[in-house]
XYZ file of C-alpha atoms in Angstrom:
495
model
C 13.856 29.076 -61.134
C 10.679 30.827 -62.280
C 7.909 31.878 -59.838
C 5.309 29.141 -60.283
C 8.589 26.880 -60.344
C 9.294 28.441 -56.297
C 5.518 28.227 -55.190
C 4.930 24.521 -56.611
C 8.465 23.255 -54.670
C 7.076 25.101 -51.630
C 4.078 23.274 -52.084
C 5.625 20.514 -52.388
C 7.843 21.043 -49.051
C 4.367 21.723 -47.414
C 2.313 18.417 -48.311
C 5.449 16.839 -47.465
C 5.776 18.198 -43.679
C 2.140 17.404 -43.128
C 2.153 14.072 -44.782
C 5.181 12.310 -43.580
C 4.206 12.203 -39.657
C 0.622 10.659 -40.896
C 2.986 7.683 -43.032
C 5.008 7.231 -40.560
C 3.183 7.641 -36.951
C 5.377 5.570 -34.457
C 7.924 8.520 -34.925
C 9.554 9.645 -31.453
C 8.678 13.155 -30.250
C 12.053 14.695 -30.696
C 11.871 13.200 -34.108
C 9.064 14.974 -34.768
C 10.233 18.125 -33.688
C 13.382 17.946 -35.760
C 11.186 17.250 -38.956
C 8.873 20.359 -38.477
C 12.032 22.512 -37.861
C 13.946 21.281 -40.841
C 10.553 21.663 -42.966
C 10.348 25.205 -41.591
C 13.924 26.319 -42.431
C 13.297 24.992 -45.991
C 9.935 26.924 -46.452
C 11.381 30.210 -45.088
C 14.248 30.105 -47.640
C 11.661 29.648 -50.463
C 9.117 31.809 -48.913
C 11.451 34.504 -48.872
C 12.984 34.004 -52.928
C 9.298 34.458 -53.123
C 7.887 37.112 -51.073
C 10.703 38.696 -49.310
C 10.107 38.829 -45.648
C 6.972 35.878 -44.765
C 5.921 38.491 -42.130
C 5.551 40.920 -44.648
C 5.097 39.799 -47.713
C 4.329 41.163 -51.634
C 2.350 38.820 -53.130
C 2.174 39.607 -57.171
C -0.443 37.764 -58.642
C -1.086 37.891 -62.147
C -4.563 36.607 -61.235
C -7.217 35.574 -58.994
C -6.093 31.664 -58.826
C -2.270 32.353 -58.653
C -2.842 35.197 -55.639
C -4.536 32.418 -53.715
C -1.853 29.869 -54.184
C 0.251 32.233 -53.229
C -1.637 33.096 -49.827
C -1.928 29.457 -49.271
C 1.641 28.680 -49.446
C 2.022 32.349 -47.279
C -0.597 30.777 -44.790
C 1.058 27.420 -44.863
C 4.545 28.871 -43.643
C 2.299 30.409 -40.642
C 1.019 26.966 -39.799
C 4.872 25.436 -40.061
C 6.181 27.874 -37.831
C 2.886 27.299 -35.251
C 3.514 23.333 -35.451
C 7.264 24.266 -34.969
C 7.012 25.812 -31.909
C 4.442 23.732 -30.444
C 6.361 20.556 -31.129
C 9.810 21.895 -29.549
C 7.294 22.990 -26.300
C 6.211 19.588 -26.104
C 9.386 18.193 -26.752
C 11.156 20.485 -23.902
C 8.212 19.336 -21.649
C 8.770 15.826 -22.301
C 12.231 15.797 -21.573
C 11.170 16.726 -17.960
C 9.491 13.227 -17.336
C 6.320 14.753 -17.274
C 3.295 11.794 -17.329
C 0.910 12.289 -19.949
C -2.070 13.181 -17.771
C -0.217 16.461 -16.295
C 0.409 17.923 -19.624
C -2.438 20.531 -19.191
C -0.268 23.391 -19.667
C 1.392 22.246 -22.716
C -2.308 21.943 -24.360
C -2.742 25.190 -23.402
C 0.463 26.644 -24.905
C -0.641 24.805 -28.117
C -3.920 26.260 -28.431
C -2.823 29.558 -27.787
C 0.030 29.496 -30.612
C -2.438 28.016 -32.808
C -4.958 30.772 -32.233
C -2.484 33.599 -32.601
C -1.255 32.102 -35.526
C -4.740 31.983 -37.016
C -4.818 35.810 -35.968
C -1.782 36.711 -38.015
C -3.369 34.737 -40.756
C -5.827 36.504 -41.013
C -4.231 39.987 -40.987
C -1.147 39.460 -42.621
C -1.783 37.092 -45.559
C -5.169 37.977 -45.907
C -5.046 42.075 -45.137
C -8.183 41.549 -42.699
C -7.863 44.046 -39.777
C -8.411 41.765 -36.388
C -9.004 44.529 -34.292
C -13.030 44.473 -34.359
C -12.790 40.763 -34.312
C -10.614 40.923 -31.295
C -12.998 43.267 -29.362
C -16.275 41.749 -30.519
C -14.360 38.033 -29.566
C -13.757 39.537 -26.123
C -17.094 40.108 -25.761
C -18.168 36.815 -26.426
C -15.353 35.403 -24.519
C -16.834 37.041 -21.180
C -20.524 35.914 -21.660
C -18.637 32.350 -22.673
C -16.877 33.022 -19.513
C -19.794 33.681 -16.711
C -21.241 30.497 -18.468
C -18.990 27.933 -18.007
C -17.484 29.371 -14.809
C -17.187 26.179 -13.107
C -15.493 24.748 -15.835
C -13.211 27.137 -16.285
C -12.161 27.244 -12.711
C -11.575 23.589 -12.671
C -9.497 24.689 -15.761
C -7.147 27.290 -14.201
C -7.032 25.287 -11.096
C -5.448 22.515 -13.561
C -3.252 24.848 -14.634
C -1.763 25.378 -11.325
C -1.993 21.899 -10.417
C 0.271 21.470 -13.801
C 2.478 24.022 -13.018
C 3.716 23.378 -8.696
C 2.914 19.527 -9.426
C 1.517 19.142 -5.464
C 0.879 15.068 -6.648
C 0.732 12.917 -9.472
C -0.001 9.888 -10.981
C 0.534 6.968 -8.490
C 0.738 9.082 -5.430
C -1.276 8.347 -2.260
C -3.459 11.223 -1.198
C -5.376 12.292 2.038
C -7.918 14.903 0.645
C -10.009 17.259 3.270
C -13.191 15.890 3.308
C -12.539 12.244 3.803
C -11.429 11.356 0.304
C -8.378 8.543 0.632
C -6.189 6.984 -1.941
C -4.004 6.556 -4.963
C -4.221 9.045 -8.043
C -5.186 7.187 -11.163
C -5.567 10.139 -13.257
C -4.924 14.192 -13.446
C -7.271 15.657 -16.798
C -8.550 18.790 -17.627
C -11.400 19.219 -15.281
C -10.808 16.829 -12.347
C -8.536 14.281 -10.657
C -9.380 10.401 -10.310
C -8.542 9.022 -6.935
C -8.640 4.808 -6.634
C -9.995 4.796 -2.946
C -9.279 1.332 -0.666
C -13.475 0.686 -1.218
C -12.502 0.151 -4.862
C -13.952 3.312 -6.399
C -13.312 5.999 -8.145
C -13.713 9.235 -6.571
C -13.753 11.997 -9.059
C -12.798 15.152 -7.712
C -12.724 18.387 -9.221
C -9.658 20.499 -9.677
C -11.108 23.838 -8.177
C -11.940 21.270 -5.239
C -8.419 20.137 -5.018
C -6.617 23.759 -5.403
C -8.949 24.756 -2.511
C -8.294 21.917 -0.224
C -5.631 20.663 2.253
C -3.757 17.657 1.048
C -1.260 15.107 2.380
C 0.844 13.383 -0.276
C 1.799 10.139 1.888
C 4.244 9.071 -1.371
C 6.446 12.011 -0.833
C 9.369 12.043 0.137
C 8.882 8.519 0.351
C 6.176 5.791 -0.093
C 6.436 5.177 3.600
C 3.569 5.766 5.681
C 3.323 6.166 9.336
C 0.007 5.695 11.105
C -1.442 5.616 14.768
C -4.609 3.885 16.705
C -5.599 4.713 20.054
C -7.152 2.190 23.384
C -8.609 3.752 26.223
C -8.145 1.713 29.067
C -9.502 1.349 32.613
C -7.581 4.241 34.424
C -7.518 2.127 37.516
C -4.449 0.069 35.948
C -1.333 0.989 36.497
C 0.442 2.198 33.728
C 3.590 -0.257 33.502
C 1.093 -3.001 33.289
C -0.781 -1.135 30.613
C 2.167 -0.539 28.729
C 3.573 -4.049 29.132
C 0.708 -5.593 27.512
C 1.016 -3.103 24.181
C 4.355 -3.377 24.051
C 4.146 -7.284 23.788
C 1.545 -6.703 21.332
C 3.437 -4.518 19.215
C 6.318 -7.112 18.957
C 3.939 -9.879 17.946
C 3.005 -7.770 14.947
C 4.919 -8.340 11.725
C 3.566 -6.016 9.129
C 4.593 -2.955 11.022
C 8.441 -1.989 10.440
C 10.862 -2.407 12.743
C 12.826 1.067 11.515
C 11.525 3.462 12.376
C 10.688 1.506 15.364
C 6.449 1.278 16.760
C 5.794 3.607 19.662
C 3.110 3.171 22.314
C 3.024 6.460 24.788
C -0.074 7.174 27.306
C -1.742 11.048 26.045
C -4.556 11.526 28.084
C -5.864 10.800 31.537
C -9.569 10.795 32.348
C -11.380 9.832 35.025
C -13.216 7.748 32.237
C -10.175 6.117 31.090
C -6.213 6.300 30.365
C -5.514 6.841 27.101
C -2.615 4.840 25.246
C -1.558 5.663 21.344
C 0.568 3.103 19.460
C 2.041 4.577 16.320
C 3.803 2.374 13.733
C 5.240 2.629 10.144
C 4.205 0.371 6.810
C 6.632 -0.083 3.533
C 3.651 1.772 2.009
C -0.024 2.389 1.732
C -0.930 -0.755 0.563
C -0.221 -2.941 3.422
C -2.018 -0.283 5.949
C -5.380 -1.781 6.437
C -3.989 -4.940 6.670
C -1.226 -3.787 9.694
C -3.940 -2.363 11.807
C -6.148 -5.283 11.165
C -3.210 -7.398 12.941
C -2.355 -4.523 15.033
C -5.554 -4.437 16.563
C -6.253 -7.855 16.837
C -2.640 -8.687 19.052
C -3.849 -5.523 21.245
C -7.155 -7.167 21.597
C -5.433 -10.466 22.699
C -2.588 -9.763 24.487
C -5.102 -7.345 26.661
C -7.449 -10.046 27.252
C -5.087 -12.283 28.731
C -3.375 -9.979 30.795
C -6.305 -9.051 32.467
C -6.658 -5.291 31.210
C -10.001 -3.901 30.555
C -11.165 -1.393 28.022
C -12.360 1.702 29.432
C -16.156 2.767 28.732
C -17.265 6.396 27.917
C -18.907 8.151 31.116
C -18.202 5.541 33.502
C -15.533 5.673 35.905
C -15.140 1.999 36.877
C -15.180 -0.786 34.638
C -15.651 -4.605 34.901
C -12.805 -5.978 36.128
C -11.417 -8.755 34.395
C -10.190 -11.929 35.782
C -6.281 -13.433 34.782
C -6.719 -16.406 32.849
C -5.519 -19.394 34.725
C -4.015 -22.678 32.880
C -7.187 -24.046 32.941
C -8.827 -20.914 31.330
C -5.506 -21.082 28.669
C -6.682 -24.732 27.995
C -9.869 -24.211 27.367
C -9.333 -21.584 24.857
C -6.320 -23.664 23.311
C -7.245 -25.178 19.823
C -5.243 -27.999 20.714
C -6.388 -28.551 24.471
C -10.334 -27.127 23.741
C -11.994 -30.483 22.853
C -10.567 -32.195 26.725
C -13.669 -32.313 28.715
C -13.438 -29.634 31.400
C -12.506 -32.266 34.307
C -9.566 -33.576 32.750
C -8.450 -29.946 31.215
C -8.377 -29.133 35.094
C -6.401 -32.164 35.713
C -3.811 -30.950 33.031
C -3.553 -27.596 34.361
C -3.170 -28.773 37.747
C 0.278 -30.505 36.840
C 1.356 -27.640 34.961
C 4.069 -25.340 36.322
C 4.707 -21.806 35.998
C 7.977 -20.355 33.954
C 9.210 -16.490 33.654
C 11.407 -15.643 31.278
C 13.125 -12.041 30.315
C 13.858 -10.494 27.002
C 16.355 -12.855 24.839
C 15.805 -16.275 27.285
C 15.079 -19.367 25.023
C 12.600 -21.411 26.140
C 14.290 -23.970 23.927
C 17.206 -24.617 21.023
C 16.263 -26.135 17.523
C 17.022 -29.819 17.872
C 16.735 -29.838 21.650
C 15.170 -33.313 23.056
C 11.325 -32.403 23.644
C 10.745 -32.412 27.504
C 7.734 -30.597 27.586
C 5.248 -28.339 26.273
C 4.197 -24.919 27.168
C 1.287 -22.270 26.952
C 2.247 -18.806 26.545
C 0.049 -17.055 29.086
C 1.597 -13.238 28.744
C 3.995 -11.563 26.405
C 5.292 -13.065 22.847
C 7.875 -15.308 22.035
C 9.650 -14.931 18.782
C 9.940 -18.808 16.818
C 12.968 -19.491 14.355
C 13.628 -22.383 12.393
C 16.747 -22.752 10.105
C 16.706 -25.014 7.312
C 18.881 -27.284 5.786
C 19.207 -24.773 2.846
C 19.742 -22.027 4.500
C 16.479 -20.136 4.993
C 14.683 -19.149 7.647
C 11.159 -19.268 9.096
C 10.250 -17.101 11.355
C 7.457 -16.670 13.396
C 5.670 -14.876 16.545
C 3.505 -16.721 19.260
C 1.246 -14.485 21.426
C -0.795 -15.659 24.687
C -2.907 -18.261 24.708
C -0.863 -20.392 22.186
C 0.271 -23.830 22.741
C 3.585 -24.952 21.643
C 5.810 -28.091 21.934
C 2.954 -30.219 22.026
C 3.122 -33.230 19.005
C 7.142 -32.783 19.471
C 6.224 -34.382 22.775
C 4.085 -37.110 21.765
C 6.248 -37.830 19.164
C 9.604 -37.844 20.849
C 10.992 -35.962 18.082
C 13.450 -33.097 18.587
C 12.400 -29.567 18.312
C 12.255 -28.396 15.266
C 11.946 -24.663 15.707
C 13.890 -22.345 18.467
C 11.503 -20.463 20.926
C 12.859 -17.393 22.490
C 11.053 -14.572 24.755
C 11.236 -11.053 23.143
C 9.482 -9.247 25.793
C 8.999 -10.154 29.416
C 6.656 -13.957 29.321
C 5.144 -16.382 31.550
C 4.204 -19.500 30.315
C 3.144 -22.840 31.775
C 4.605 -25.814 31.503
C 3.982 -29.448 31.204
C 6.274 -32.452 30.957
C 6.357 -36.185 30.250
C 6.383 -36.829 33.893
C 3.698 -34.393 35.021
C 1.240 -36.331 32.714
C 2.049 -39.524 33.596
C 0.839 -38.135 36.975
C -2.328 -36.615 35.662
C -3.498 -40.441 33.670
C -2.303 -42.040 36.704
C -5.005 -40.425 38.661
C -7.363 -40.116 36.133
C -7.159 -43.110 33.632
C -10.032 -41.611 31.350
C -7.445 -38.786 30.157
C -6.381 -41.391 28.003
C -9.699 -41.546 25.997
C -9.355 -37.546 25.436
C -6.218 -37.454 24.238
C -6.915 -39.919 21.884
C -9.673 -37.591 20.599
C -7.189 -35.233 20.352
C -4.912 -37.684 18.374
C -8.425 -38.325 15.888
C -7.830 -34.405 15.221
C -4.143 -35.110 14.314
C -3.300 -33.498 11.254
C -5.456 -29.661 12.607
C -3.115 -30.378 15.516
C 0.147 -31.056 14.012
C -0.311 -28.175 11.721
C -1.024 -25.740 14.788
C 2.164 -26.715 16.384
C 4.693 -24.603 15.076
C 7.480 -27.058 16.841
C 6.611 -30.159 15.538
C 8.878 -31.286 12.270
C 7.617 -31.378 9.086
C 7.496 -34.437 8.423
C 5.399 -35.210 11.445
C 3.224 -32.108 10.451
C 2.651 -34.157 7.139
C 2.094 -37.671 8.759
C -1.766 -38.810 8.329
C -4.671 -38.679 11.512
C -4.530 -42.564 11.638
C -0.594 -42.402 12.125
C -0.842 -39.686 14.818
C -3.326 -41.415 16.182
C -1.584 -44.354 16.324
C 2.010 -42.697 17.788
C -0.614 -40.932 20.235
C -1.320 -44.547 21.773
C 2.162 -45.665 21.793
C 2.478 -42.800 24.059
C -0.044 -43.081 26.276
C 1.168 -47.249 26.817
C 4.633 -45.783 27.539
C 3.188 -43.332 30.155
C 0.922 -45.869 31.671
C 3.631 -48.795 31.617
C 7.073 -47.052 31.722
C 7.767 -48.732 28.556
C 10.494 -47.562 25.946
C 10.006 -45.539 23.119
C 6.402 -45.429 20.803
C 6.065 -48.173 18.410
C 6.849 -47.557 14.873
C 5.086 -48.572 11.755
């Protein structure tokens, strides 16, 4: 084959290279690569029938057009071997699982291939020397250079970002400073963190190379956390620790494994100070575990009589045990009694201790009485017919057992104590007392019974199909009741 017959199949070879990743754009990246090789192999074998070496090469030109054809087809197996070696450098990189917004460094290699290959353009097909351009180009480069300093920190502190991979995409940072939450994105200049406000704080990557980080996604998504209650010093610490133990079980966000911790760190005259540390599946469900954390805390120290401690004063309030009364006044169920016959309720009610793993009562057991949890938390199970489970956690000043009662039927859940509890206790017979000596009762618990269904549904014992009656039927089981108390009749009518 003639000359002109070599350079127009090489031209062919090169329009081809370029133009069949622009038809056919949905090809793979190894694909790609594997097409830019094969194109290269071909054009070196022509290149060199051509011009003997392509790094050296004798171009023989008859004339002016033919010498640039044949520096463009010279040129063209420089730009081959660039896109060559850039594809197999991204291809290598993205066989390393690397997410596209951590590919800085593989830009980087790209642009510099590209560049140098422009270089040897120039002085090789072209018989240019580079070496004034190169010095006169550094020159420029360093006035470039004290110009867009910031930018070109953030640039090299992507690089090394890129390179020791400290985070990305989809991990959950702490970053000195204050900044808090999940990576969205890792570019050129700066890193995109989703905070829990929902916003995006854009911080630069000179910023993050200089500061210290926590990556709570590594090793795992796991994240451990801690709060801290300072308490009136004056109580002793069993008692203190007691009451945050019990609220730490009546949490259920926080995992069991690794199990919540509560240990005292500091003693002041100004208060005793307790830390409760717990772990969350991940950093999602934080906010929401110390919201309940804090709340059960808040609760289960109210009602055991434990005061917070205040800064720069020694002695505090003290706070007063809730009594029954004081339980069924803050009861949702008991609240709307008038105070009088709340009193008369509480009266009849007697006091029961239980330790860790005592049921209060069996699923199914014939409902006796019902009970308000003054201290401590009992765990609440109910099996179903299908198999599953409900579970649930009562915490003081909760009411339970109640509408089973009035409705003589069974229990439908199983109550057991998982820490130490006292609760009080009322049964059948101890309110027969209480309407016997005062008859209005009657016209409260009716009231009560008008307020059915917000009742029933508070009840976690009740059955469901009682917790689905209607007001009016409550309301009308609720008298049955009361006749039976007030006449020793049998059971309430039905309907």
């Amino acid at each position: 084959m003639s000359a002109q017959g070599l350079l127009g199949f090489a031209t062919a070879v090169l329009c081809g290279g370029i133009a069949a990743p622009l038809i056919f754009p949905r090809w793979p990246v190894w694909a790609r690569a594997l097409w830019r090789v094969a194109t290269l192999a071909l054009l070196t074998l022509l290149v060199q029938r051509i011009f003997g070496s392509p790094l050296q090469p004798e171009l023989r030109a008859e004339g002016p057009w033919e010498r640039a054809w044949q520096q463009a087809v010279e040129a063209g197996w420089w730009v081959a071997a660039a896109r060559s070696l850039a594809g197999v450098a991204r291809l290598l990189l993205s066989l390393q699982n690397r997410s596209r917004e951590t590919q800085i460094l593989s830009d980087l290699v790209g642009a510099a291939i590209y560049i140098a290959t422009a270089l040897a353009v120039v002085d090789v097909v072209f018989a240019v020397p580079v070496g004034g351009l190169i010095a006169t180009s550094g020159v420029i480069a360093v006035v470039i250079g004290l110009a867009l300093q910031s930018t070109l920190s953030d640039l090299f502190s992507g690089i090394a970002i890129d390179i020791e991979r400290p985070y990305r995409a989809g991990d959950v940072l702490s970053v000195e400073g204050g900044v808090e939450g999940r990576v969205r994105e890792v570019n050129w200049r700066s890193t995109l963190i989703a905070t829990g406000n929902g916003d995006v704080a854009v911080v630069p990557n000179s910023v993050m190379a200089k500061s210290r980080l926590v990556n709570h996604s590594l090793p795992a998504p796991l994240r451990r956390t801690a709060i801290e209650v300072r308490l009136d010093p004056r109580i002793l610490p069993d008692r203190c620790r007691a009451a945050l133990d019990a609220a730490v079980v009546a949490c259920r966000l926080p995992l069991a494994d690794p199990p919540p911790t509560v240990a005292q760190t500091a003693l002041r005259g100004d208060g005793a100070v307790y830390e409760i540390a717990f772990s969350v599946p991940s950093a999602d469900v934080l906010g929401s575990a110390r919201t309940e954390m804090l709340a059960q805390v808040q609760r289960h120290l109210l009602h055991a009589a434990i005061p917070l401690a205040v800064d720069g004063l020694a002695e505090v309030p003290s706070l007063p045990v809730p009594t029954a009364a004081d339980l069924l006044a803050r009861s949702d169920l008991f609240g709307i009694l008038a105070e009088p016959e709340r009193d008369l309720l509480a009266g009849a009610m007697s006091v029961l201790h239980l330790a860790p793993g005592e049921a209060l009562f069996a699923q199914g057991d014939e409902a006796q009485a019902l009970f308000v949890l003054a201290s401590g938390t009992v765990g609440i199970l109910r099996r179903n017919a299908d198999g599953t489970e409900f579970t649930y956690r009562l915490s003081p000043g909760m009411a339970l057992g109640a509408i089973s009662l009035i409705t003589e039927a069974p229990y439908a859940v199983a109550a057991t104590a998982l820490t130490p509890v006292k609760a009080f206790r009322l049964d059948r017979a101890a309110i027969t007392v209480a309407i016997t000596g005062r008859p209005s009762l009657t016209e409260g618990l009716e009231e009560l019974a008008r307020r059915g269904q917000a009742a029933i549904s508070a009840d976690l014992a009740a059955a469901r199909d009682h917790r689905d009656e209607q007001p009016d039927l409550f309301l009308f089981r609720m008298r049955g009741f009361l006749q039976k108390l007030a006449a020793g009749l049998g059971p309430p009518p039905t309907r």
